[in-house]
Amino acid sequence: MTIFSKIVAGEIPAYKVAETIDYLAFLDINPLAEGHVLVIPKKEVDYLFDLDDELYTGLQIFAKIVATGLRKAISCKRIGVAVIGLEVPHAHIHLIPMNNVSDLNFARPKLSFTPEQLHATAEKIREALKQDE
Ligand code: AMP
């Protein structure tokens, strides 16, 4: 079971920002920027491009919805998108609020926020998404 499946199952906590029957979005615990979000299919599939077409396109549409709320919640120029997947073998898309191209540099040291800050960021994103409903 991947660490993300444990989040889906509620076995370990996460700062969730959006959820559907098939997908989940939560804050990356070692973010490159405030509001760095991961969107995942709940189904445990390692490689993003191994998802079947329906689950894959659904994930992209879910990512679009989350990115729209994210951009309202966090001051930034754009939401950057990245797929890495070298660390956690459970398909996921990184959504990263960005102002400069260096904001998407995964080799950079990660930021660290307190649990209170992460909680507040997740709340801001959830609120922005509610306004889009
Ligand atoms: P990668 O598989 O290379 O795309 O990286 C996995 C990402 O998941 C990294 O950015 C980690 O910081 C993030 N991550 C790992 N464990 C957790 C967790 N329990 N909650 C939130 N994010 C996580």
CSV table of C-alpha atoms and ligand atoms in Angstrom, one decimal:
chain,number,residue,atom,x,y,z
A,1,MET,CA,0.0,0.0,0.0
A,2,THR,CA,1.5,3.4,-1.0
A,3,ILE,CA,1.6,6.3,1.4
A,4,PHE,CA,-1.0,8.0,-0.7
A,5,SER,CA,-3.3,5.0,-0.4
A,6,LYS,CA,-2.9,5.3,3.3
A,7,ILE,CA,-4.0,8.9,3.1
A,8,VAL,CA,-7.0,7.8,1.0
A,9,ALA,CA,-7.9,5.2,3.6
A,10,GLY,CA,-7.6,7.7,6.4
A,11,GLU,CA,-4.7,5.8,8.0
A,12,ILE,CA,-2.4,8.8,7.9
A,13,PRO,CA,-3.4,12.5,8.0
A,14,ALA,CA,-3.2,14.9,5.1
A,15,TYR,CA,-4.1,18.5,4.5
A,16,LYS,CA,-6.9,17.7,2.1
A,17,VAL,CA,-8.2,20.4,-0.3
A,18,ALA,CA,-10.7,18.6,-2.6
A,19,GLU,CA,-12.1,15.2,-2.9
A,20,THR,CA,-14.4,13.2,-5.3
A,21,ILE,CA,-15.3,9.5,-5.4
A,22,ASP,CA,-12.3,8.8,-7.6
A,23,TYR,CA,-9.8,11.6,-6.8
A,24,LEU,CA,-8.1,13.4,-3.9
A,25,ALA,CA,-6.1,16.6,-3.7
A,26,PHE,CA,-3.9,17.5,-0.7
A,27,LEU,CA,-1.0,19.7,0.2
A,28,ASP,CA,2.5,18.4,-0.5
A,29,ILE,CA,4.2,17.9,2.9
A,30,ASN,CA,7.5,19.2,1.5
A,31,PRO,CA,6.4,22.0,-0.7
A,32,LEU,CA,8.2,24.1,-3.3
A,33,ALA,CA,5.8,26.9,-2.7
A,34,GLU,CA,2.9,27.8,-0.5
A,35,GLY,CA,-0.1,25.9,-1.9
A,36,HIS,CA,1.9,23.1,-3.5
A,37,VAL,CA,-0.8,20.5,-4.1
A,38,LEU,CA,-0.8,16.9,-5.2
A,39,VAL,CA,-3.8,15.5,-7.1
A,40,ILE,CA,-4.1,11.7,-7.2
A,41,PRO,CA,-6.5,9.0,-8.3
A,42,LYS,CA,-7.7,7.1,-5.3
A,43,LYS,CA,-7.0,3.9,-7.3
A,44,GLU,CA,-3.4,2.8,-6.7
A,45,VAL,CA,-1.6,2.9,-10.0
A,46,ASP,CA,2.1,3.6,-10.1
A,47,TYR,CA,2.7,5.4,-13.4
A,48,LEU,CA,0.4,8.3,-14.4
A,49,PHE,CA,0.4,7.2,-18.1
A,50,ASP,CA,-0.7,3.7,-17.2
A,51,LEU,CA,-4.1,5.0,-16.0
A,52,ASP,CA,-6.9,4.0,-18.3
A,53,ASP,CA,-8.2,6.9,-20.5
A,54,GLU,CA,-11.3,7.5,-18.4
A,55,LEU,CA,-9.4,7.8,-15.1
A,56,TYR,CA,-6.6,9.8,-16.7
A,57,THR,CA,-8.9,12.4,-18.3
A,58,GLY,CA,-10.9,12.6,-15.1
A,59,LEU,CA,-7.8,13.3,-13.1
A,60,GLN,CA,-6.8,16.1,-15.5
A,61,ILE,CA,-10.2,17.7,-15.2
A,62,PHE,CA,-10.0,17.4,-11.4
A,63,ALA,CA,-6.6,19.0,-11.5
A,64,LYS,CA,-8.0,21.8,-13.6
A,65,ILE,CA,-10.7,22.5,-11.0
A,66,VAL,CA,-8.2,22.4,-8.2
A,67,ALA,CA,-5.8,24.7,-10.0
A,68,THR,CA,-8.6,27.2,-10.6
A,69,GLY,CA,-9.3,27.4,-6.8
A,70,LEU,CA,-5.6,27.4,-6.0
A,71,ARG,CA,-4.9,30.4,-8.2
A,72,LYS,CA,-7.7,32.3,-6.4
A,73,ALA,CA,-6.4,31.3,-3.0
A,74,ILE,CA,-2.7,31.9,-3.5
A,75,SER,CA,-1.1,35.0,-4.9
A,76,CYS,CA,0.9,33.9,-8.0
A,77,LYS,CA,1.2,34.4,-11.7
A,78,ARG,CA,0.2,30.9,-12.7
A,79,ILE,CA,-0.2,27.4,-11.5
A,80,GLY,CA,2.7,25.2,-12.7
A,81,VAL,CA,2.1,21.5,-13.4
A,82,ALA,CA,4.7,18.8,-13.0
A,83,VAL,CA,4.8,15.0,-13.0
A,84,ILE,CA,7.8,13.4,-11.3
A,85,GLY,CA,6.8,10.2,-9.5
A,86,LEU,CA,10.3,9.1,-8.6
A,87,GLU,CA,9.5,9.0,-4.8
A,88,VAL,CA,6.0,7.8,-4.4
A,89,PRO,CA,4.8,4.9,-6.7
A,90,HIS,CA,1.2,6.2,-6.9
A,91,ALA,CA,0.3,8.4,-9.8
A,92,HIS,CA,0.1,12.1,-9.0
A,93,ILE,CA,0.2,15.5,-10.5
A,94,HIS,CA,2.0,18.4,-8.8
A,95,LEU,CA,0.2,21.8,-8.9
A,96,ILE,CA,2.5,24.5,-7.9
A,97,PRO,CA,1.7,28.2,-7.5
A,98,MET,CA,4.6,30.0,-9.4
A,99,ASN,CA,6.0,33.4,-10.2
A,100,ASN,CA,9.3,32.4,-11.7
A,101,VAL,CA,10.5,29.4,-13.6
A,102,SER,CA,12.8,28.5,-10.7
A,103,ASP,CA,9.7,27.9,-8.6
A,104,LEU,CA,9.3,24.6,-10.4
A,105,ASN,CA,12.9,23.5,-9.7
A,106,PHE,CA,12.5,20.2,-7.8
A,107,ALA,CA,16.2,20.1,-7.0
A,108,ARG,CA,15.8,23.2,-4.8
A,109,PRO,CA,15.5,22.8,-1.0
A,110,LYS,CA,11.9,22.4,0.0
A,111,LEU,CA,10.1,25.0,2.1
A,112,SER,CA,8.9,24.1,5.6
A,113,PHE,CA,5.7,25.4,7.1
A,114,THR,CA,4.2,24.8,10.5
A,115,PRO,CA,1.1,22.5,10.8
A,116,GLU,CA,-0.9,25.7,11.6
A,117,GLN,CA,0.3,27.4,8.4
A,118,LEU,CA,-0.4,24.2,6.3
A,119,HIS,CA,-3.9,24.0,7.9
A,120,ALA,CA,-4.5,27.7,7.1
A,121,THR,CA,-3.3,27.2,3.5
A,122,ALA,CA,-5.6,24.2,3.0
A,123,GLU,CA,-8.5,26.1,4.4
A,124,LYS,CA,-7.9,29.0,2.0
A,125,ILE,CA,-7.9,26.7,-1.0
A,126,ARG,CA,-11.0,24.8,0.2
A,127,GLU,CA,-12.8,28.2,0.6
A,128,ALA,CA,-11.8,29.3,-2.9
A,129,LEU,CA,-13.0,26.0,-4.4
A,130,LYS,CA,-16.3,26.4,-2.6
A,131,GLN,CA,-16.9,29.7,-4.4
A,132,ASP,CA,-16.4,27.9,-7.7
A,133,GLU,CA,-19.1,25.4,-7.1
B,1,AMP,P1,7.5,12.4,-6.6
B,1,AMP,O1,7.1,10.9,-6.4
B,1,AMP,O2,9.0,12.4,-7.0
B,1,AMP,O3,6.6,13.2,-7.5
B,1,AMP,O4,7.5,13.0,-5.1
B,1,AMP,C1,6.5,12.7,-4.2
B,1,AMP,C2,6.0,14.0,-3.5
B,1,AMP,O5,5.1,13.5,-2.5
B,1,AMP,C3,7.1,14.8,-2.9
B,1,AMP,O6,7.0,16.1,-3.3
B,1,AMP,C4,6.8,14.6,-1.4
B,1,AMP,O7,7.1,15.8,-0.6
B,1,AMP,C5,5.3,14.3,-1.4
B,1,AMP,N1,4.9,13.5,-0.2
B,1,AMP,C6,5.4,12.4,0.2
B,1,AMP,N2,4.8,11.9,1.3
B,1,AMP,C7,3.7,12.8,1.5
B,1,AMP,C8,2.7,12.8,2.5
B,1,AMP,N3,2.5,11.9,3.4
B,1,AMP,N4,1.8,13.9,2.4
B,1,AMP,C9,1.9,14.8,1.4
B,1,AMP,N5,2.9,14.8,0.5
B,1,AMP,C10,3.8,13.8,0.5
